[in-house]
Short mmCIF file of C-alpha atoms in Angstrom, two decimals:
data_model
loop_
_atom_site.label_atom_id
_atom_site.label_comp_id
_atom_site.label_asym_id
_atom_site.label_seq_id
_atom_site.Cartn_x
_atom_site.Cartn_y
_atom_site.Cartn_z
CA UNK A 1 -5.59 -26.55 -6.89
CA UNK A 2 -6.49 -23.91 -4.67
CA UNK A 3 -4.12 -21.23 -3.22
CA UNK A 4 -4.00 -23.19 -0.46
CA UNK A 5 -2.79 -26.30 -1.94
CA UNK A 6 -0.47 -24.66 -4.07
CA UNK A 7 1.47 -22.81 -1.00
CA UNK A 8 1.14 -26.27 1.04
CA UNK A 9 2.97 -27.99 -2.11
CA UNK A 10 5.92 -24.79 -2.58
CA UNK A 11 5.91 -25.22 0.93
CA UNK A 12 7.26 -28.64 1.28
CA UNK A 13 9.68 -27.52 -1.74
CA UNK A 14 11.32 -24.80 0.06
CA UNK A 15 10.79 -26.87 3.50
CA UNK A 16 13.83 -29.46 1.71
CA UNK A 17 16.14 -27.35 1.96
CA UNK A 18 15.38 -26.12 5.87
CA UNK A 19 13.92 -22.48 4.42
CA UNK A 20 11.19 -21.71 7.08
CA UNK A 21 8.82 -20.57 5.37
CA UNK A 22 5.66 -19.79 7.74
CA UNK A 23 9.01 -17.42 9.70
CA UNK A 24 9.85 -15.70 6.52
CA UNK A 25 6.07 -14.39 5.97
CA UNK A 26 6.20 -13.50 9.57
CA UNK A 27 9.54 -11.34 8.75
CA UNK A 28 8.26 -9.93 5.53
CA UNK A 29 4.82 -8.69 7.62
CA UNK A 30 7.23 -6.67 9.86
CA UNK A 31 9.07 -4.32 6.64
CA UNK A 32 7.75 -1.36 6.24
CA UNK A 33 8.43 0.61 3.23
CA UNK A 34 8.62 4.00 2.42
CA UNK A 35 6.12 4.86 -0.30
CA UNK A 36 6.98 8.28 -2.05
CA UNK A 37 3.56 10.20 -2.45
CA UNK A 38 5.19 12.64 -5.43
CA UNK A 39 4.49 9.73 -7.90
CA UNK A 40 0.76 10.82 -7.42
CA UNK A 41 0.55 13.93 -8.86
CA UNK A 42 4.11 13.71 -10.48
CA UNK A 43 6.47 16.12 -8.13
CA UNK A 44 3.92 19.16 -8.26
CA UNK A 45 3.13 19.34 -4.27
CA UNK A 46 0.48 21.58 -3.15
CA UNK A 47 2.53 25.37 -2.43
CA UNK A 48 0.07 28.33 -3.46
CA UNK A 49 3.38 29.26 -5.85
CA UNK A 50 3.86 26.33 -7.70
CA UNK A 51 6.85 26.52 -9.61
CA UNK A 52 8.35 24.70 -12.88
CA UNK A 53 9.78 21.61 -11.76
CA UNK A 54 13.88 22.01 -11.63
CA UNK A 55 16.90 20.24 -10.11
CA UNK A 56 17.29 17.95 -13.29
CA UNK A 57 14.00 15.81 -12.10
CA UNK A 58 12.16 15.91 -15.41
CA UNK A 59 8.42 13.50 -15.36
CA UNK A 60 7.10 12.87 -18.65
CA UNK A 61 3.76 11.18 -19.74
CA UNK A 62 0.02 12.92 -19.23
CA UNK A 63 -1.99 9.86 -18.29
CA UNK A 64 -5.51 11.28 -16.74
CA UNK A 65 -6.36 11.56 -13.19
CA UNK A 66 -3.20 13.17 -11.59
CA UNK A 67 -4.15 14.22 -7.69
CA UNK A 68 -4.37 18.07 -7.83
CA UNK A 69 -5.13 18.37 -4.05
CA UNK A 70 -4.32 16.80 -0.80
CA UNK A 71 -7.23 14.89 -0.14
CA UNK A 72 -7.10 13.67 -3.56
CA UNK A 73 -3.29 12.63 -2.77
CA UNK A 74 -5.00 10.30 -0.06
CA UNK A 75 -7.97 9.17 -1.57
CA UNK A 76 -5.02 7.84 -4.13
CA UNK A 77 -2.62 6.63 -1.68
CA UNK A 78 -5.26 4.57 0.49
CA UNK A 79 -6.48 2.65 -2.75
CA UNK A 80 -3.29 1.82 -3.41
CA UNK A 81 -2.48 0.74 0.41
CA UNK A 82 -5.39 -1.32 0.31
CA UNK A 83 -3.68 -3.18 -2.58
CA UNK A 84 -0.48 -3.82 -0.61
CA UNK A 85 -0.09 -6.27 1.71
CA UNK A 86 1.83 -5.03 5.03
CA UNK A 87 1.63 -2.33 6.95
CA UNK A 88 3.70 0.89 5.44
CA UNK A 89 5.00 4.63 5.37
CA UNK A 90 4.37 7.45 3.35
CA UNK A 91 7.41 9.77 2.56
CA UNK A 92 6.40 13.49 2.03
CA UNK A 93 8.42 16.76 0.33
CA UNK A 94 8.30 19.87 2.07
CA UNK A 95 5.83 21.17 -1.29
CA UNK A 96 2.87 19.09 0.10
CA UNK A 97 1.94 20.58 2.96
CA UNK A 98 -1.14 22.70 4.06
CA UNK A 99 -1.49 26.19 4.16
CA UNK A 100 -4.71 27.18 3.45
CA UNK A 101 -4.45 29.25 0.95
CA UNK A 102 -1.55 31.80 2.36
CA UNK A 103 1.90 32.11 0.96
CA UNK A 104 4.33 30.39 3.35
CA UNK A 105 8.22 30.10 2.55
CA UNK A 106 9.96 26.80 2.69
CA UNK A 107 11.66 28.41 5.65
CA UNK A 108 9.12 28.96 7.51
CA UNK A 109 7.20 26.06 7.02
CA UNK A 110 6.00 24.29 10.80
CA UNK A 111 4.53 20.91 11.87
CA UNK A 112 1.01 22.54 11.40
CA UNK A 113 1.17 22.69 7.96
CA UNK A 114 1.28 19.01 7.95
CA UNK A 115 -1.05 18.41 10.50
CA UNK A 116 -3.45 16.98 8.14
CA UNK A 117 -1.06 14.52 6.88
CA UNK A 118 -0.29 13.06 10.93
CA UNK A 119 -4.04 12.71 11.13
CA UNK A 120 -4.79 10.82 8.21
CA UNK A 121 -1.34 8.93 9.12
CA UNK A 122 -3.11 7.80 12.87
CA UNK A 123 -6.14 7.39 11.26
CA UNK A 124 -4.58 4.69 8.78
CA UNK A 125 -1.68 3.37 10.98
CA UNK A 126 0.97 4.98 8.85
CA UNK A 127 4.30 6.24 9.76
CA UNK A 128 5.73 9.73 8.19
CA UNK A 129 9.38 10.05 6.22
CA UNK A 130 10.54 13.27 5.58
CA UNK A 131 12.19 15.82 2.91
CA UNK A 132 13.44 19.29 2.20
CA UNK A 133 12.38 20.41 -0.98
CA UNK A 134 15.68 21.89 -2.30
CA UNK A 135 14.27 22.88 -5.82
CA UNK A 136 11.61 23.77 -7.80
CA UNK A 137 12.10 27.71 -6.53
CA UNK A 138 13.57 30.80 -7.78
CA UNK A 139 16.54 30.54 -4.77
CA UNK A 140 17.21 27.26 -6.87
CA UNK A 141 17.15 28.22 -10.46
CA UNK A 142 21.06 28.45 -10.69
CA UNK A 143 21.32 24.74 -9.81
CA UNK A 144 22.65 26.17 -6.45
CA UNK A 145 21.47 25.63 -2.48
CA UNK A 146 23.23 25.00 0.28
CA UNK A 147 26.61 25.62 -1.75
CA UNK A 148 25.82 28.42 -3.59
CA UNK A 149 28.29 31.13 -3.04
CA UNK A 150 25.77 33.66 -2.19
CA UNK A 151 25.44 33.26 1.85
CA UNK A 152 21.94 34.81 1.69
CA UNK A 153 20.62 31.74 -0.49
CA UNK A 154 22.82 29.67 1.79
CA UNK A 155 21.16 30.81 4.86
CA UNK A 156 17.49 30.62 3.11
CA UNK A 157 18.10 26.82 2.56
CA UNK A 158 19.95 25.85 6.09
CA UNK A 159 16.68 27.46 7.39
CA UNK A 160 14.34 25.26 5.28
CA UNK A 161 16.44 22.00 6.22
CA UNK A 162 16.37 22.93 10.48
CA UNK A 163 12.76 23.40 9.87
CA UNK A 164 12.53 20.40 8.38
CA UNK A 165 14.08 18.49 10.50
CA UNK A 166 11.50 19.91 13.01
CA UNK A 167 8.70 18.65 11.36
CA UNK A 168 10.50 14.97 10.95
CA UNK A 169 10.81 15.09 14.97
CA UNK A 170 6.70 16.25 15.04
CA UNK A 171 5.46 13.13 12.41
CA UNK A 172 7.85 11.43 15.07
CA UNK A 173 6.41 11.71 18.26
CA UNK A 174 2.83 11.92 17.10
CA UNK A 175 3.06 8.62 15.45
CA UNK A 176 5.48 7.15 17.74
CA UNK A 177 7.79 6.35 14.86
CA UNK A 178 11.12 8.02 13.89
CA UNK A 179 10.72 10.03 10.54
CA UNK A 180 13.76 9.49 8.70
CA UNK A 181 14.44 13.29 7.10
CA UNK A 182 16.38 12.75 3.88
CA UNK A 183 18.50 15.94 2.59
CA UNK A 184 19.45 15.42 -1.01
CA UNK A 185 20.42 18.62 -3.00
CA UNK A 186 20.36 19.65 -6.97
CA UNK A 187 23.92 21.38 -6.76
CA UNK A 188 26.40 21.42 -9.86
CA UNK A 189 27.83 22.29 -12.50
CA UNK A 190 26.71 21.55 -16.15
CA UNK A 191 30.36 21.60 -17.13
CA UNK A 192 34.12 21.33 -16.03
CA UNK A 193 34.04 23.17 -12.84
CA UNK A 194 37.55 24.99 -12.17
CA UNK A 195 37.67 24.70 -8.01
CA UNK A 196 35.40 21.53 -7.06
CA UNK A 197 36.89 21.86 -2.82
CA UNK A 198 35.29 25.48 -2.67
CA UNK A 199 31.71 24.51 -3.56
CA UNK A 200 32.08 21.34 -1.09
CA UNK A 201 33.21 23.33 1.97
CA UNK A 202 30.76 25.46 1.51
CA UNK A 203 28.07 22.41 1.70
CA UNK A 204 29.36 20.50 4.41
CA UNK A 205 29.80 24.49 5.99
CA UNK A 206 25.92 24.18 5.62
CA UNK A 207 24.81 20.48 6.60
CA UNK A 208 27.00 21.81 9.84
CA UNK A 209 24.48 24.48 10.55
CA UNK A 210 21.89 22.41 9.98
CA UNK A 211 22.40 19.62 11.99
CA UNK A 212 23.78 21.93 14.86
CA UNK A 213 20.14 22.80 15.41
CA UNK A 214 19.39 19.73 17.79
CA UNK A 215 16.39 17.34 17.22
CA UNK A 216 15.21 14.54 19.41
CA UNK A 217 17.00 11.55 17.06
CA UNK A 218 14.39 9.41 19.12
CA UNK A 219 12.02 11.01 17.03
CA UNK A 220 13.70 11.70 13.66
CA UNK A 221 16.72 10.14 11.77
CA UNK A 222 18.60 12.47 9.48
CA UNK A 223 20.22 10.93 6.04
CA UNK A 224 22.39 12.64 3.41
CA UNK A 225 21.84 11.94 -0.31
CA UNK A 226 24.27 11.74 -2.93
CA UNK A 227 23.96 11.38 -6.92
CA UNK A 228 26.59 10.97 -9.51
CA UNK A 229 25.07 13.51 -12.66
CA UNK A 230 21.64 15.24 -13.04
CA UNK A 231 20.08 17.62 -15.81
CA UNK A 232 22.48 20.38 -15.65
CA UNK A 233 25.04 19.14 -13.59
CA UNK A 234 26.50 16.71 -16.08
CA UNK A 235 30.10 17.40 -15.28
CA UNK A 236 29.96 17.58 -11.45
CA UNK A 237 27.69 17.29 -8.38
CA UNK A 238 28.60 19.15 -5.28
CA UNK A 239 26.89 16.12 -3.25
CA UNK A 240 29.23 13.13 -4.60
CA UNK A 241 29.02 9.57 -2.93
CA UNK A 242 32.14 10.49 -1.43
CA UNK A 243 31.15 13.55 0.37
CA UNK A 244 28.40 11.80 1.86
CA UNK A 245 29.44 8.40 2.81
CA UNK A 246 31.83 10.64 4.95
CA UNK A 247 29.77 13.53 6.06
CA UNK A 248 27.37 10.62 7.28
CA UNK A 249 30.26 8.03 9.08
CA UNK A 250 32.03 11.25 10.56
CA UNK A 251 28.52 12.79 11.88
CA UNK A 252 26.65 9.86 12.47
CA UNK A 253 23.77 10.17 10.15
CA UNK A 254 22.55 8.04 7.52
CA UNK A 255 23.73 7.49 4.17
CA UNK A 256 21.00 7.20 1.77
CA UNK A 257 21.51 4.77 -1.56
CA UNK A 258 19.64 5.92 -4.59
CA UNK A 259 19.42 3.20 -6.79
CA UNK A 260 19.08 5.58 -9.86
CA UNK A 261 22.12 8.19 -8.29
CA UNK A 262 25.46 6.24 -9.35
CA UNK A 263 26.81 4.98 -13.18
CA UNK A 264 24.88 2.72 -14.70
CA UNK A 265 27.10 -0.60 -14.69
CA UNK A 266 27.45 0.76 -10.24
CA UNK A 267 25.15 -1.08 -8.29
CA UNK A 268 23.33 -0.55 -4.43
CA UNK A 269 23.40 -4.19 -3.87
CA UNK A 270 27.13 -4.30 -3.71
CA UNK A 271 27.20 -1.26 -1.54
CA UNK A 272 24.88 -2.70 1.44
CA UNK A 273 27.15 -5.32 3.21
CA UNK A 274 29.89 -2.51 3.23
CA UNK A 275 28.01 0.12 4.30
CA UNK A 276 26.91 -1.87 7.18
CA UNK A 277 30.74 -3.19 8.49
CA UNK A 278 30.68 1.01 9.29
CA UNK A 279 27.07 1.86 9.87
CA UNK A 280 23.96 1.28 12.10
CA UNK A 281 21.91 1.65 9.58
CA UNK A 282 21.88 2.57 5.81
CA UNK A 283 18.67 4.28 3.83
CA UNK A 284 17.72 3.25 0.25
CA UNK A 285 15.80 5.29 -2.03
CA UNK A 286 14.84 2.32 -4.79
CA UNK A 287 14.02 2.83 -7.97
CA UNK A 288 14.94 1.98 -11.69
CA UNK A 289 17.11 3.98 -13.85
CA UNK A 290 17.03 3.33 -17.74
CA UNK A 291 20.42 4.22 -18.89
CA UNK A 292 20.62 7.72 -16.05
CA UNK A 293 18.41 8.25 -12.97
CA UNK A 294 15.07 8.18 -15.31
CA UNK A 295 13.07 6.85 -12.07
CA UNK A 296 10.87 4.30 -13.67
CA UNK A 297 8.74 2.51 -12.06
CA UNK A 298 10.24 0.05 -9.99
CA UNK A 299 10.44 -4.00 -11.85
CA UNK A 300 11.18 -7.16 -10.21
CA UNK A 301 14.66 -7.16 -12.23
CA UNK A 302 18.05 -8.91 -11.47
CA UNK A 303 19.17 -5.88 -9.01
CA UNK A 304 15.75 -5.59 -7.12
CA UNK A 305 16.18 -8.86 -6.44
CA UNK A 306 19.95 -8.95 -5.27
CA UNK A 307 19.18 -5.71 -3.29
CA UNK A 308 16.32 -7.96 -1.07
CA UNK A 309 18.60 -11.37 -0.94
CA UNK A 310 21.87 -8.52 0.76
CA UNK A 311 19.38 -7.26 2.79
CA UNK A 312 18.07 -10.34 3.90
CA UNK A 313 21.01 -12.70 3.70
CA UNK A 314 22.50 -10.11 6.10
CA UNK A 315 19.82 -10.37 8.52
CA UNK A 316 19.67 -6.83 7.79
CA UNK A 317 15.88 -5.95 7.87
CA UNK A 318 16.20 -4.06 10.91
CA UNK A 319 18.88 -1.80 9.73
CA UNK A 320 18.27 -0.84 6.33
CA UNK A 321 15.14 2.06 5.58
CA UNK A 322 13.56 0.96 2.59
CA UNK A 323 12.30 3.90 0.56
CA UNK A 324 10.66 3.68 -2.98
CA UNK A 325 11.02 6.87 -5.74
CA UNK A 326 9.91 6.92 -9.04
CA UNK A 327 7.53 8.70 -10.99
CA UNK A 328 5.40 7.82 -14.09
CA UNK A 329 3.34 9.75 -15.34
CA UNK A 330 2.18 7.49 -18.71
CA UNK A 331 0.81 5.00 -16.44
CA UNK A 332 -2.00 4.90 -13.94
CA UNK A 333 -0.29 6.51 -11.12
CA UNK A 334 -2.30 4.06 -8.07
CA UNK A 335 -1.24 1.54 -10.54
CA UNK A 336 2.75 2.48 -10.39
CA UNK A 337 2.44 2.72 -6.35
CA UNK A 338 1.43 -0.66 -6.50
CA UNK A 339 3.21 -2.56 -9.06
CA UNK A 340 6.58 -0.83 -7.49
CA UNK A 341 5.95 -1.41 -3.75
CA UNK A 342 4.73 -5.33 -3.98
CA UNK A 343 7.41 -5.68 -6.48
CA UNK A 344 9.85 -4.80 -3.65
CA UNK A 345 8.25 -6.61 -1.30
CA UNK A 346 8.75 -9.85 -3.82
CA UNK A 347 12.17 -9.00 -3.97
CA UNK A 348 12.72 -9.42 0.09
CA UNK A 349 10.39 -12.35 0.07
CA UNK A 350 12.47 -14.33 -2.85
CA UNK A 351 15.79 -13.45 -0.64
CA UNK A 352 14.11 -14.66 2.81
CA UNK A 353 13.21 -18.37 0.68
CA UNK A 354 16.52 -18.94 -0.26
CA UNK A 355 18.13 -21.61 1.82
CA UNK A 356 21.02 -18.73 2.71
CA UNK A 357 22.98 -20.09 5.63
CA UNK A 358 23.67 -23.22 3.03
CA UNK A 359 24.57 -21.34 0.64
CA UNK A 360 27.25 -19.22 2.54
CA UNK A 361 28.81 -22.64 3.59
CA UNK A 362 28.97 -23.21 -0.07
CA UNK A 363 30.87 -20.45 -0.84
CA UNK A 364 33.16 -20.57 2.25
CA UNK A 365 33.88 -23.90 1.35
CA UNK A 366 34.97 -23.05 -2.03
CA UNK A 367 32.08 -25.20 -3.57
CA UNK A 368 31.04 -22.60 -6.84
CA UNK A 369 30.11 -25.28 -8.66
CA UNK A 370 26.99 -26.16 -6.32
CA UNK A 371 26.91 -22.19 -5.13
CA UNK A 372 25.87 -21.07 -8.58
CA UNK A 373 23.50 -24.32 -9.75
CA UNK A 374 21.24 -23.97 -6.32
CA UNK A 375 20.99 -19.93 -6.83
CA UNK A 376 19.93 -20.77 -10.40
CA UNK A 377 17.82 -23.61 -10.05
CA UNK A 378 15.92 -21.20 -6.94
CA UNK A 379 15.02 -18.75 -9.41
CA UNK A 380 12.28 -21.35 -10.86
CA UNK A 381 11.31 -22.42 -7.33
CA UNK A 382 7.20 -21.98 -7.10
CA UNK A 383 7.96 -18.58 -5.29
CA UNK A 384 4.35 -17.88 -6.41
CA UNK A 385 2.85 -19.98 -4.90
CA UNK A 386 4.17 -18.45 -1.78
CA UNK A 387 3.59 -14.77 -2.52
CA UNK A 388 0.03 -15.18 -3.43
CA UNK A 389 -0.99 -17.38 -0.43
CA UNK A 390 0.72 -14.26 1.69
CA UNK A 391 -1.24 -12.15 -0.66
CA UNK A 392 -4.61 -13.46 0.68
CA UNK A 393 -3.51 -14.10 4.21
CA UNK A 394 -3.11 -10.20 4.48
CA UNK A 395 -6.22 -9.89 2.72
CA UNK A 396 -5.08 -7.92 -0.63
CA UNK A 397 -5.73 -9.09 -4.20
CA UNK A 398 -4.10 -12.46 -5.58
CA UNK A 399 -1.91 -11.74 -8.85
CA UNK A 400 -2.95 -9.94 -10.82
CA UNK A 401 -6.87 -9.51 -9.95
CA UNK A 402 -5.96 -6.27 -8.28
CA UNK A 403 -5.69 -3.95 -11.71
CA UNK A 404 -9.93 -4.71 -11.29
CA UNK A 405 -9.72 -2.31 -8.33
CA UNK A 406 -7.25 0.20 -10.45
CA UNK A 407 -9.92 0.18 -13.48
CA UNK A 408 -12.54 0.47 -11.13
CA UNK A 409 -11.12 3.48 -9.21
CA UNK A 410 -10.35 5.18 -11.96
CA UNK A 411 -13.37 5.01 -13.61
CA UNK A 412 -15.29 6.44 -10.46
CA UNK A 413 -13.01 8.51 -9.56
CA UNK A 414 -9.85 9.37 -11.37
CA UNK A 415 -11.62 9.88 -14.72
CA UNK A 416 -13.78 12.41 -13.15
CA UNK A 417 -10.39 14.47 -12.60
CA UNK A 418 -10.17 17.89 -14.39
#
């Protein structure tokens, strides 16, 4: 049967149960998500002072080919865009922009220096995310940024956030789509801390300075980032969950949901719906942590899955950012773009063919029994069938037939890497 056939036949399966399925490809064509360009030349960015990378982000594997330079960045990206179906966003770090050779300070970093990314961007019909690179430098190498006790390192890193924030608004209104500018900091302690208020006035002392420093918010969207543990800040992060979620609901900013960032049994999917009873919007940073925030490459597991059906059983597509961030660098890094993003993408498709308003009634009716045998017997539907006929219809590769294009690029190009 052809591909076709096979979508006319899931069709009429999903079609019993009143899931419209011709509307839910016609949703899923209007997500964009955020794909993280540091998984292309693992975290290094381009600075003319590249330094060891710090802040407990560790990226381990030495598969050939790694992008060394912008243009190889985007030579990488493209292929893997062209493997995607949809039309996306590329999130950037402060470290990977352009300056031609001269030494420029994270705080004085301007929209020119990524002037070559908003051109490629128009050029490809991309929109532009945004973050402050808050370590990998010697102001950092305590673990400490915007709450070190030092106000001259302070001061160093409010200036590299309010200049960040500038270039969010620029990628903004040259692409005519808010940046969403994502703070998240290394700060903590690698054991018991004695005073744990001090070091968190200090911070939200910091994001105050920051954000004082108006930006058109038609342009950019600011988010906070929190994380429960990192490499050297086992036994406390400045930056908890709970300083955020209300640093963001008191300021009215975003707070961004790193799937890797909380205890291991903790979920994002159960955070969503409440986030949302308080919030406009939420931001997610997805990714896959194996056993702490080891940022594998994203798989269609159990929670990428629940994380698309709250999204979409919410009729939530409009309000939560979808960001991806992970790094591999034992894999074929086009590859791990790709598997990643169309695995989320088959996460919100799966939730938008589920017959959800039925199974809501279910639950309000108190009927488990048939709640829990439709979600199970839904997880053999021919969802397949579905995703590959979208597949084609946006004119990527079926299944698996795009890894022919991976071996192919990297043979051409990627192997031809120093």
């Amino acid at each position: 049967m052809t591909i076709k056939g096979n979508f006319e036949w899931a069709k009429e399966e999903y079609e019993k149960w009143g899931v419209n399925v011709e509307g839910a490809l016609e949703k899923l064509k209007n997500v964009p998500i955020s794909i993280h360009c540091w998984q292309g030349d693992d975290v290094e960015g381009f600075e003319v002072n590249q330094q060891e990378l710090s802040g407990g982000i560790d990226v381990t594997g030495n598969y050939p080919g790694k992008a060394s330079t912008p243009d190889e960045l985007r030579s990488d990206l493209e292929m893997a865009l062209s493997l995607i179906p949809g039309h996306h966003r590329i999130n950037l770090h402060a470290i990977y922009g352009e300056t031609k050779g001269e030494v420029v300070e994270r705080d004085e970093l301007k929209p020119e220096h990524f002037e070559n990314w908003v051109n490629w961007a128009k050029d490809n019909k991309l929109g532009l995310d945004f973050n402050p690179t808050l370590f990998s430098h010697p102001k950092a190498d305590d673990g400490l940024t915007l709450s070190h006790p030092d106000p001259s390192i302070r001061d160093f890193w409010i200036r590299h956030c309010i200049a960040s924030r500038k270039i969010g608004e620029y990628f903004g209104k040259e692409l005519g789509t808010p940046a969403l500018t994502n703070i998240w900091i290394p700060d903590g302690y690698k054991d018991i801390p004695s005073d744990r208020l001090t070091p968190r006035k200090r911070l939200k002392e910091s994001l105050d300075k920051v954000f004082a420093d108006k930006v058109d918010e038609q342009y950019n969207v600011d988010a906070v980032e929190s994380k429960l543990f990192g490499i050297g800040s086992e036994a406390y992060v400045v930056g908890s969950h709970e300083f955020y979620m209300g640093y963001a609901l008191k300021n009215n900013k975003l707070c961004l949901l790193d799937t890797g960032h909380y205890h291991p049994t903790e979920v994002v999917s159960n955070k969503i719906s409440a986030m949302l009873l308080y919030s406009d919007q939420v931001a997610l940073h997805v990714s896959r942590p194996v056993r702490w925030d080891s940022d594998h490459v994203v798989a269609l597991d159990d929670e990428l899955k629940e994380i698309g059906m709250e999204i979409v059983r919410n009729d939530a597509l409009d309000q939560v950012r979808i960001g991806l961030d992970f790094f591999d660098a034992s894999i074929n890094r086009v590859a791990a773009w790709t598997i990643g993003t169309r695995n989320m993408l088959k996460a919100l498709l799966y939730g938008l063919l589920l017959p959800n308003d039925h199974l809501k009634e279910l639950q309000e009716a108190g009927n488990f029994t048939d709640r829990l045998a439709l979600m199970e017997e839904f997880k053999t539907y021919p969802f397949g069938a579905i995703w590959d006929y979208y597949c084609e219809e946006m004119d990527v590769p079926v299944k698996e037939t795009w890894l022919n294009d991976v071996r192919k690029y990297e043979e051409e190009v990627l192997s031809k890497r120093s």
